[in-house]
């Protein structure tokens, strides 16, 4: 009988399912013990390392922006240039950024004219297509950028500009230094405490960091001393406007604070509780679900096979008890008894209630882990605060430089071009090369714009200023209108409107949620959703912005509605943009920092989610494969005990519960048709590949013979044609 009733294997087998869930929960318990255990070793927080890497990336972008600016100036100077070499250089060196310039003839690169310092012609790439920028070392040992462009007549215009590192943060907590090195590891410039004297160990780490920057950015760690460990963040310099990256890397060195910061306690406690729940659940599931089902299956198999000496073992769970009662009824009837078996009534433990309780226990464990590792007040190290403040200051410096460079671009265009056609071509080139502008155009003395290059102007047609500068036209409305203007000979003025998306991209370099506000704390731009010119109401942000306007950048730990966080602010000062009164303010929630306590909370959320998914999956699996079919089989057994011997009991699945249903159906048939029905499963004979046999037709039943149908007259035969058998006429 057992061979006739086929049963599927895993995952349908009821005996294997509790074991599978036990293995999953024990594996999760082991992962919980590892992930949530407190780390006793002190280390530099990942938040500090990430901040220093962003600072190094900002310095690299600063150098790349200088290279881009050099290329843009050369492009502007080369548009429409066909005069004598000396005249070309005289127009170029009006811009004081250039240290030396030269015009070279192609081929051979013979020197036609030169101005200022000697240009290292040997550093120019062998093939220049359009423009190129390279980094080299001047005769005096200083690093310089060498920009080269092809003039319309085929000559090369090349110029050098100084390559300087920005000043690092002076906070003694950081002891920040910037070093510029070649990708081979040679230091060519340095700023900060390491600019004067460096130990051989520091030089070795800087060289290793510069070599690693050629592959990808990262952070190296030095040897810890007095709860401080130096960090060496390295990023390669890659100008956006250059076809390739420079042979330079920026290494930002700072003193990283050693910090443990893990929550008190150990992950062994929740891991032990989960392991105990897993083992207890496995034992309970085996006793309440698996063992009664397996026992009922074995007894019913013996009874359905014809063994009338079988003793059907009793069961306590409700579903198995109903099935056992039906088996006892059939056994009593088949052995000649009256079959007086009482239906199972009263409150009994059920397999479904047991499964719900086990799943609820795992859900409760998940909730307990979330509560135990809920967000709490985060202890933010002072070094992390200082690094975030320095990062905000460097991002604000990038914003200041971009705005001032935009004005410098327009001034260079105005100085280098003399005809309207050349100016128009230069504007098209600038709009193609740069993303800071949304529109470039000329206005007359009344402010009426001409045809723009780019998008339609937002500036209202008011008379332009007499001097060049950066302006913010409106203090209300839907979009801030920010532009640079440069007067031109003849009464017209060149206007360049800045793109707000470009400002947002610069603000994204600021850590956390950043806002650019004016002197009255009105929002000009932000990295998150904002309404233009809406005022900041948070008093902590207003105080930080006010203090930043009075001097150095500000970084504090403040408590807000979402908990403890870092509030940093830096004023946009220097150059024409400084007159706009802008300030960058930023909030970085403590729960978002890469600190050990936050990592532990994230791991706790992860293991709690996985445990809940296992419980949900296990309960759903149990309902689908066992509890549902078992409940239907127990209802059929109830009907059988109450005297319903005509209803067929259908198996739901090919597993242990399906075997129970099949055996109950065999016993029901044996009770109604006789004991000969035992021992065999009724099923079609043969195989699906057997040939089809022709069955004997069924005889017609006897009855009234229908009258014969009348014969239809045969049609008259047609006479053959006289032309039959003859050929064509």
Coordinates of C-alpha atoms in Angstrom, one line a residue, residues 270-680:
X270 CA 19.6 38.0 21.5
X271 CA 21.4 35.2 19.6
X272 CA 20.9 32.8 22.6
X273 CA 17.2 33.7 22.9
X274 CA 16.6 33.1 19.2
X275 CA 18.4 29.8 19.3
X276 CA 16.3 28.7 22.3
X277 CA 13.2 29.8 20.4
X278 CA 14.3 27.8 17.4
X279 CA 15.0 24.6 19.4
X280 CA 11.8 24.9 21.5
X281 CA 9.7 25.6 18.3
X282 CA 11.3 22.6 16.6
X283 CA 10.4 20.3 19.6
X284 CA 6.8 21.7 19.9
X285 CA 6.2 21.4 16.1
X286 CA 7.5 17.8 16.2
X287 CA 5.2 16.9 19.0
X288 CA 2.1 18.8 18.0
X289 CA 2.2 18.6 14.2
X290 CA 4.8 16.1 12.9
X291 CA 4.6 13.2 15.3
X292 CA 0.7 12.9 15.4
X293 CA 0.5 13.2 11.6
X294 CA 3.2 10.5 11.1
X295 CA 1.6 8.2 13.7
X296 CA -1.9 8.5 12.1
X297 CA -0.3 7.9 8.7
X298 CA 1.4 4.7 9.8
X299 CA -1.8 3.3 11.5
X300 CA -4.0 4.2 8.6
X301 CA -1.6 2.6 6.1
X302 CA -1.7 -0.6 8.1
X303 CA -5.5 -0.5 8.3
X304 CA -6.0 0.3 4.6
X305 CA -3.6 -2.6 3.8
X306 CA -5.9 -5.0 5.5
X307 CA -4.3 -5.4 8.9
X308 CA -7.4 -5.5 11.1
X309 CA -5.2 -6.2 14.2
X310 CA -3.8 -2.7 14.0
X311 CA -4.1 -0.7 17.2
X312 CA -4.8 3.0 16.2
X313 CA -2.8 5.2 18.6
X314 CA -4.6 8.1 20.2
X315 CA -3.7 11.7 19.5
X316 CA -4.1 14.9 21.5
X317 CA -4.1 17.6 18.8
X318 CA -7.6 18.3 17.5
X319 CA -6.9 17.5 13.8
X320 CA -5.1 14.2 14.5
X321 CA -7.7 13.2 17.1
X322 CA -10.5 13.5 14.5
X323 CA -8.6 11.4 12.1
X324 CA -7.9 8.8 14.7
X325 CA -11.6 8.7 15.6
X326 CA -12.5 8.0 12.0
X327 CA -9.9 5.3 11.8
X328 CA -11.3 3.6 15.0
X329 CA -14.8 3.8 13.5
X330 CA -13.7 2.0 10.3
X331 CA -11.7 -0.6 12.3
X332 CA -14.7 -1.3 14.5
X333 CA -17.1 -1.7 11.6
X334 CA -14.7 -3.9 9.6
X335 CA -14.2 -6.2 12.6
X336 CA -18.0 -6.6 13.1
X337 CA -18.5 -4.0 15.8
X338 CA -21.3 -1.5 15.9
X339 CA -19.0 1.4 15.2
X340 CA -20.2 3.6 18.0
X341 CA -17.3 6.1 18.1
X342 CA -18.1 9.5 19.7
X343 CA -17.0 12.6 17.7
X344 CA -14.1 14.6 19.0
X345 CA -15.5 17.6 20.8
X346 CA -14.3 20.2 23.4
X347 CA -11.4 22.5 23.4
X348 CA -8.1 20.9 22.2
X349 CA -4.9 22.3 21.0
X350 CA -4.7 22.6 17.2
X351 CA -1.9 22.6 14.8
X352 CA -2.9 26.0 13.4
X353 CA -2.8 27.6 16.9
X354 CA 0.5 26.0 17.5
X355 CA 1.9 27.4 14.3
X356 CA 0.5 30.9 15.0
X357 CA 2.1 30.8 18.5
X358 CA 5.5 29.8 17.1
X359 CA 5.4 32.5 14.4
X360 CA 4.3 35.1 17.0
X361 CA 7.3 34.1 19.2
X362 CA 9.7 34.8 16.4
X363 CA 7.9 38.1 15.6
X364 CA 8.1 39.1 19.3
X365 CA 11.9 38.4 19.2
X366 CA 12.2 40.7 16.1
X367 CA 10.3 43.4 17.9
X368 CA 12.4 43.0 21.0
X369 CA 15.6 43.4 19.0
X370 CA 14.3 46.6 17.4
X371 CA 13.4 48.0 20.7
X372 CA 16.7 47.1 22.3
X373 CA 18.7 48.7 19.5
X374 CA 16.3 51.6 18.8
X375 CA 17.8 54.9 17.8
X376 CA 19.3 56.6 20.8
X377 CA 21.4 59.7 21.4
X378 CA 24.6 59.2 19.4
X379 CA 27.9 60.1 20.9
X380 CA 29.6 62.0 18.0
X381 CA 33.4 62.3 18.4
X382 CA 34.9 65.8 18.2
X383 CA 37.1 64.7 15.3
X384 CA 34.1 63.7 13.2
X385 CA 32.5 67.1 13.9
X386 CA 35.7 68.9 12.9
X387 CA 36.0 66.9 9.7
X388 CA 32.4 67.6 8.7
X389 CA 32.9 71.3 9.3
X390 CA 36.0 71.3 7.2
X391 CA 34.2 69.4 4.4
X392 CA 31.4 72.1 4.5
X393 CA 34.0 74.8 4.2
X394 CA 35.7 73.2 1.2
X395 CA 32.4 72.7 -0.6
X396 CA 31.5 76.4 0.1
X397 CA 34.9 77.4 -1.3
X398 CA 34.1 75.4 -4.5
X399 CA 30.8 77.3 -4.7
X400 CA 32.6 80.7 -4.3
X401 CA 35.2 79.8 -6.9
X402 CA 32.7 78.6 -9.4
X403 CA 30.7 81.8 -9.2
X404 CA 33.8 84.1 -9.4
X405 CA 35.2 82.0 -12.3
X406 CA 31.9 82.5 -14.1
X407 CA 32.3 86.2 -13.9
X408 CA 36.0 85.9 -15.0
X409 CA 34.9 83.9 -18.0
X410 CA 32.7 86.7 -19.2
X411 CA 35.4 89.3 -18.6
X412 CA 37.9 87.2 -20.6
X413 CA 35.4 86.9 -23.4
X414 CA 34.8 90.7 -23.4
X415 CA 38.6 91.3 -23.5
X416 CA 39.5 88.7 -26.1
X417 CA 36.8 89.3 -28.7
X418 CA 36.3 92.5 -30.8
X419 CA 33.6 91.6 -33.3
X420 CA 30.0 90.6 -32.7
X421 CA 30.4 87.4 -34.7
X422 CA 33.5 86.4 -32.8
X423 CA 31.7 87.1 -29.5
X424 CA 28.7 85.0 -30.6
X425 CA 31.0 82.1 -31.5
X426 CA 32.8 82.4 -28.2
X427 CA 29.5 82.3 -26.3
X428 CA 28.4 79.2 -28.1
X429 CA 31.7 77.6 -27.2
X430 CA 31.4 78.5 -23.6
X431 CA 27.8 77.2 -23.4
X432 CA 29.0 74.0 -24.9
X433 CA 31.9 73.5 -22.6
X434 CA 30.4 74.6 -19.3
X435 CA 27.3 73.8 -17.2
X436 CA 27.3 76.7 -14.9
X437 CA 25.3 78.9 -17.3
X438 CA 21.7 78.6 -18.3
X439 CA 21.7 81.5 -20.8
X440 CA 24.2 83.9 -22.3
X441 CA 23.1 87.1 -24.2
X442 CA 23.7 90.8 -24.7
X443 CA 21.5 93.6 -23.5
X444 CA 21.4 97.2 -24.6
X445 CA 21.5 100.2 -22.3
X446 CA 17.9 99.9 -21.5
X447 CA 18.2 96.2 -20.5
X448 CA 16.4 94.8 -23.6
X449 CA 18.0 91.4 -24.4
X450 CA 19.1 90.2 -27.8
X451 CA 18.8 86.6 -29.0
X452 CA 20.2 84.4 -26.2
X453 CA 22.6 81.4 -26.4
X454 CA 20.9 78.8 -24.4
X455 CA 17.5 79.0 -22.7
X456 CA 15.2 82.1 -22.7
X457 CA 16.4 84.8 -20.2
X458 CA 14.8 85.1 -16.7
X459 CA 16.3 88.5 -16.0
X460 CA 13.8 91.3 -16.2
X461 CA 14.7 94.0 -18.6
X462 CA 16.1 96.7 -16.3
X463 CA 19.1 98.9 -17.1
X464 CA 22.4 97.0 -16.5
X465 CA 25.0 98.2 -13.9
X466 CA 27.9 100.4 -15.0
X467 CA 30.5 98.0 -13.5
X468 CA 31.0 94.2 -13.9
X469 CA 29.9 92.0 -11.1
X470 CA 27.6 89.3 -9.8
X471 CA 24.0 90.2 -9.2
X472 CA 20.9 88.6 -7.7
X473 CA 17.9 90.4 -9.2
X474 CA 14.9 89.2 -7.2
X475 CA 14.2 88.5 -3.5
X476 CA 10.9 86.9 -4.2
X477 CA 9.2 84.7 -6.8
X478 CA 9.4 81.1 -7.9
X479 CA 13.1 81.0 -9.1
X480 CA 16.1 83.1 -8.0
X481 CA 17.6 85.0 -10.9
X482 CA 21.4 85.1 -10.5
X483 CA 23.6 86.5 -13.2
X484 CA 27.0 88.0 -14.0
X485 CA 27.2 91.1 -16.2
X486 CA 30.2 92.7 -18.0
X487 CA 29.9 96.0 -19.8
X488 CA 31.2 96.0 -23.4
X489 CA 32.4 98.9 -25.5
X490 CA 29.6 100.5 -27.4
X491 CA 27.0 100.6 -24.6
X492 CA 25.9 96.9 -24.6
X493 CA 26.4 94.5 -21.7
X494 CA 27.2 90.8 -21.6
X495 CA 24.9 88.8 -19.3
X496 CA 25.4 85.3 -18.1
X497 CA 22.6 83.7 -16.1
X498 CA 23.6 80.9 -13.7
X499 CA 21.9 77.6 -13.7
X500 CA 20.3 76.6 -10.4
X501 CA 21.0 73.0 -11.1
X502 CA 24.7 73.8 -11.2
X503 CA 24.4 75.4 -7.7
X504 CA 22.6 72.3 -6.5
X505 CA 25.4 70.1 -7.8
X506 CA 27.9 72.2 -5.9
X507 CA 25.8 72.0 -2.7
X508 CA 25.7 68.2 -2.9
X509 CA 29.4 68.3 -2.0
X510 CA 28.3 69.5 1.4
X511 CA 27.6 66.7 3.9
X512 CA 23.9 66.2 4.9
X513 CA 21.0 68.4 3.9
X514 CA 22.5 71.7 2.7
X515 CA 20.9 75.0 2.0
X516 CA 22.2 78.2 0.5
X517 CA 20.6 81.2 2.2
X518 CA 21.0 85.0 1.8
X519 CA 21.5 87.6 4.5
X520 CA 17.9 87.4 5.6
X521 CA 18.0 83.6 5.9
X522 CA 15.9 83.2 2.7
X523 CA 16.6 79.9 0.8
X524 CA 18.3 80.4 -2.6
X525 CA 19.0 76.7 -3.3
X526 CA 19.0 73.4 -1.4
X527 CA 19.8 69.7 -1.9
X528 CA 16.3 68.7 -0.8
X529 CA 12.9 70.0 -1.8
X530 CA 12.5 73.6 -1.0
X531 CA 10.4 76.7 -1.8
X532 CA 12.5 79.6 -3.2
X533 CA 13.0 82.4 -0.7
X534 CA 11.4 80.5 2.2
X535 CA 13.0 81.6 5.4
X536 CA 14.8 79.2 7.8
X537 CA 12.9 79.0 11.0
X538 CA 15.1 76.6 13.0
X539 CA 16.9 78.8 15.5
X540 CA 19.9 76.5 15.7
X541 CA 20.5 76.9 11.9
X542 CA 20.0 80.6 12.1
X543 CA 22.5 80.9 15.0
X544 CA 25.1 78.8 13.1
X545 CA 24.7 80.8 9.9
X546 CA 25.0 84.1 11.9
X547 CA 28.2 83.0 13.6
X548 CA 29.7 81.8 10.3
X549 CA 29.2 85.2 8.7
X550 CA 31.3 86.7 11.4
X551 CA 34.4 84.6 10.7
X552 CA 35.5 81.0 10.4
X553 CA 33.2 78.1 9.5
X554 CA 31.1 76.7 12.3
X555 CA 30.4 73.1 13.3
X556 CA 28.4 72.1 16.3
X557 CA 26.5 69.1 17.8
X558 CA 22.9 70.1 18.3
X559 CA 19.8 68.3 19.3
X560 CA 16.8 68.7 17.0
X561 CA 13.4 67.0 16.4
X562 CA 15.1 64.0 14.9
X563 CA 17.8 63.7 17.6
X564 CA 21.4 64.6 17.8
X565 CA 23.2 65.9 14.7
X566 CA 26.0 68.0 13.3
X567 CA 25.1 71.5 12.2
X568 CA 27.8 73.2 10.1
X569 CA 27.8 76.5 8.3
X570 CA 30.3 78.5 6.2
X571 CA 29.9 82.0 4.6
X572 CA 30.5 82.5 0.9
X573 CA 33.1 85.3 1.1
X574 CA 35.8 86.5 -1.3
X575 CA 35.5 88.0 -4.7
X576 CA 32.3 89.4 -6.3
X577 CA 30.1 86.6 -4.9
X578 CA 31.0 87.7 -1.4
X579 CA 28.8 90.8 -1.9
X580 CA 25.7 88.7 -2.2
X581 CA 25.7 87.8 1.5
X582 CA 25.3 84.1 1.0
X583 CA 25.9 81.4 3.6
X584 CA 25.8 77.6 3.3
X585 CA 24.2 75.8 6.3
X586 CA 24.0 72.0 6.6
X587 CA 22.5 69.4 9.0
X588 CA 23.8 65.9 9.2
X589 CA 21.8 63.6 11.5
X590 CA 23.8 61.6 14.0
X591 CA 21.8 58.5 13.0
X592 CA 23.1 58.9 9.4
X593 CA 26.8 59.0 10.4
X594 CA 28.8 55.8 9.8
X595 CA 29.5 55.2 13.5
X596 CA 29.7 51.8 15.3
X597 CA 26.4 52.5 17.2
X598 CA 24.6 53.2 14.0
X599 CA 26.1 50.1 12.3
X600 CA 24.9 48.0 15.2
X601 CA 21.4 49.4 14.9
X602 CA 21.3 48.7 11.1
X603 CA 22.5 45.2 11.7
X604 CA 19.8 44.8 14.4
X605 CA 17.2 45.9 11.9
X606 CA 18.6 43.5 9.3
X607 CA 18.4 40.4 11.6
X608 CA 15.0 41.4 12.9
X609 CA 13.7 41.7 9.3
X610 CA 15.2 38.4 8.3
X611 CA 13.7 36.6 11.4
X612 CA 10.3 38.1 10.6
X613 CA 10.6 36.9 7.0
X614 CA 11.6 33.4 8.1
X615 CA 8.6 33.3 10.5
X616 CA 6.2 34.5 7.8
X617 CA 7.7 32.2 5.2
X618 CA 7.6 29.2 7.6
X619 CA 4.0 29.9 8.7
X620 CA 2.8 30.3 5.1
X621 CA 4.7 27.2 4.0
X622 CA 3.1 25.3 6.9
X623 CA -0.4 26.5 6.1
X624 CA -0.1 25.7 2.4
X625 CA 1.5 22.3 2.6
X626 CA 0.3 20.9 5.9
X627 CA -2.3 22.8 7.9
X628 CA -4.8 23.4 5.1
X629 CA -4.9 19.8 3.8
X630 CA -4.8 18.5 7.4
X631 CA -7.7 20.6 8.4
X632 CA -9.7 19.4 5.4
X633 CA -8.9 15.8 6.1
X634 CA -10.0 16.2 9.7
X635 CA -13.3 17.7 8.6
X636 CA -13.8 14.7 6.3
X637 CA -13.0 12.4 9.2
X638 CA -15.6 14.3 11.3
X639 CA -18.3 13.7 8.7
X640 CA -17.3 10.0 8.6
X641 CA -17.6 9.7 12.3
X642 CA -21.0 11.4 12.3
X643 CA -22.4 8.7 9.8
X644 CA -21.7 10.2 6.4
X645 CA -20.4 7.2 4.5
X646 CA -21.2 8.4 1.1
X647 CA -19.0 11.5 0.8
X648 CA -15.8 10.8 -1.0
X649 CA -12.6 11.9 0.8
X650 CA -10.2 13.4 -1.8
X651 CA -6.4 13.7 -1.1
X652 CA -5.1 17.3 -1.5
X653 CA -1.4 16.7 -1.9
X654 CA 1.1 13.9 -2.5
X655 CA 2.6 13.9 1.0
X656 CA 1.9 12.4 4.4
X657 CA -1.5 14.2 4.7
X658 CA -2.4 13.1 1.2
X659 CA -1.7 9.5 2.3
X660 CA -3.9 9.9 5.3
X661 CA -6.8 11.2 3.1
X662 CA -6.3 8.3 0.6
X663 CA -6.3 5.7 3.4
X664 CA -9.4 7.2 5.0
X665 CA -11.1 6.9 1.6
X666 CA -10.1 3.2 1.2
X667 CA -11.4 2.5 4.7
X668 CA -14.7 4.3 3.9
X669 CA -15.1 2.2 0.7
X670 CA -14.2 -1.0 2.7
X671 CA -17.0 -0.2 5.2
X672 CA -19.6 0.4 2.5
X673 CA -18.4 -2.2 -0.1
X674 CA -16.8 -4.9 2.1
X675 CA -13.3 -5.8 3.4
X676 CA -12.2 -6.9 0.0
X677 CA -11.7 -3.3 -0.9
X678 CA -8.7 -3.1 1.5
X679 CA -5.1 -3.4 0.3
X680 CA -5.4 -1.8 -3.1

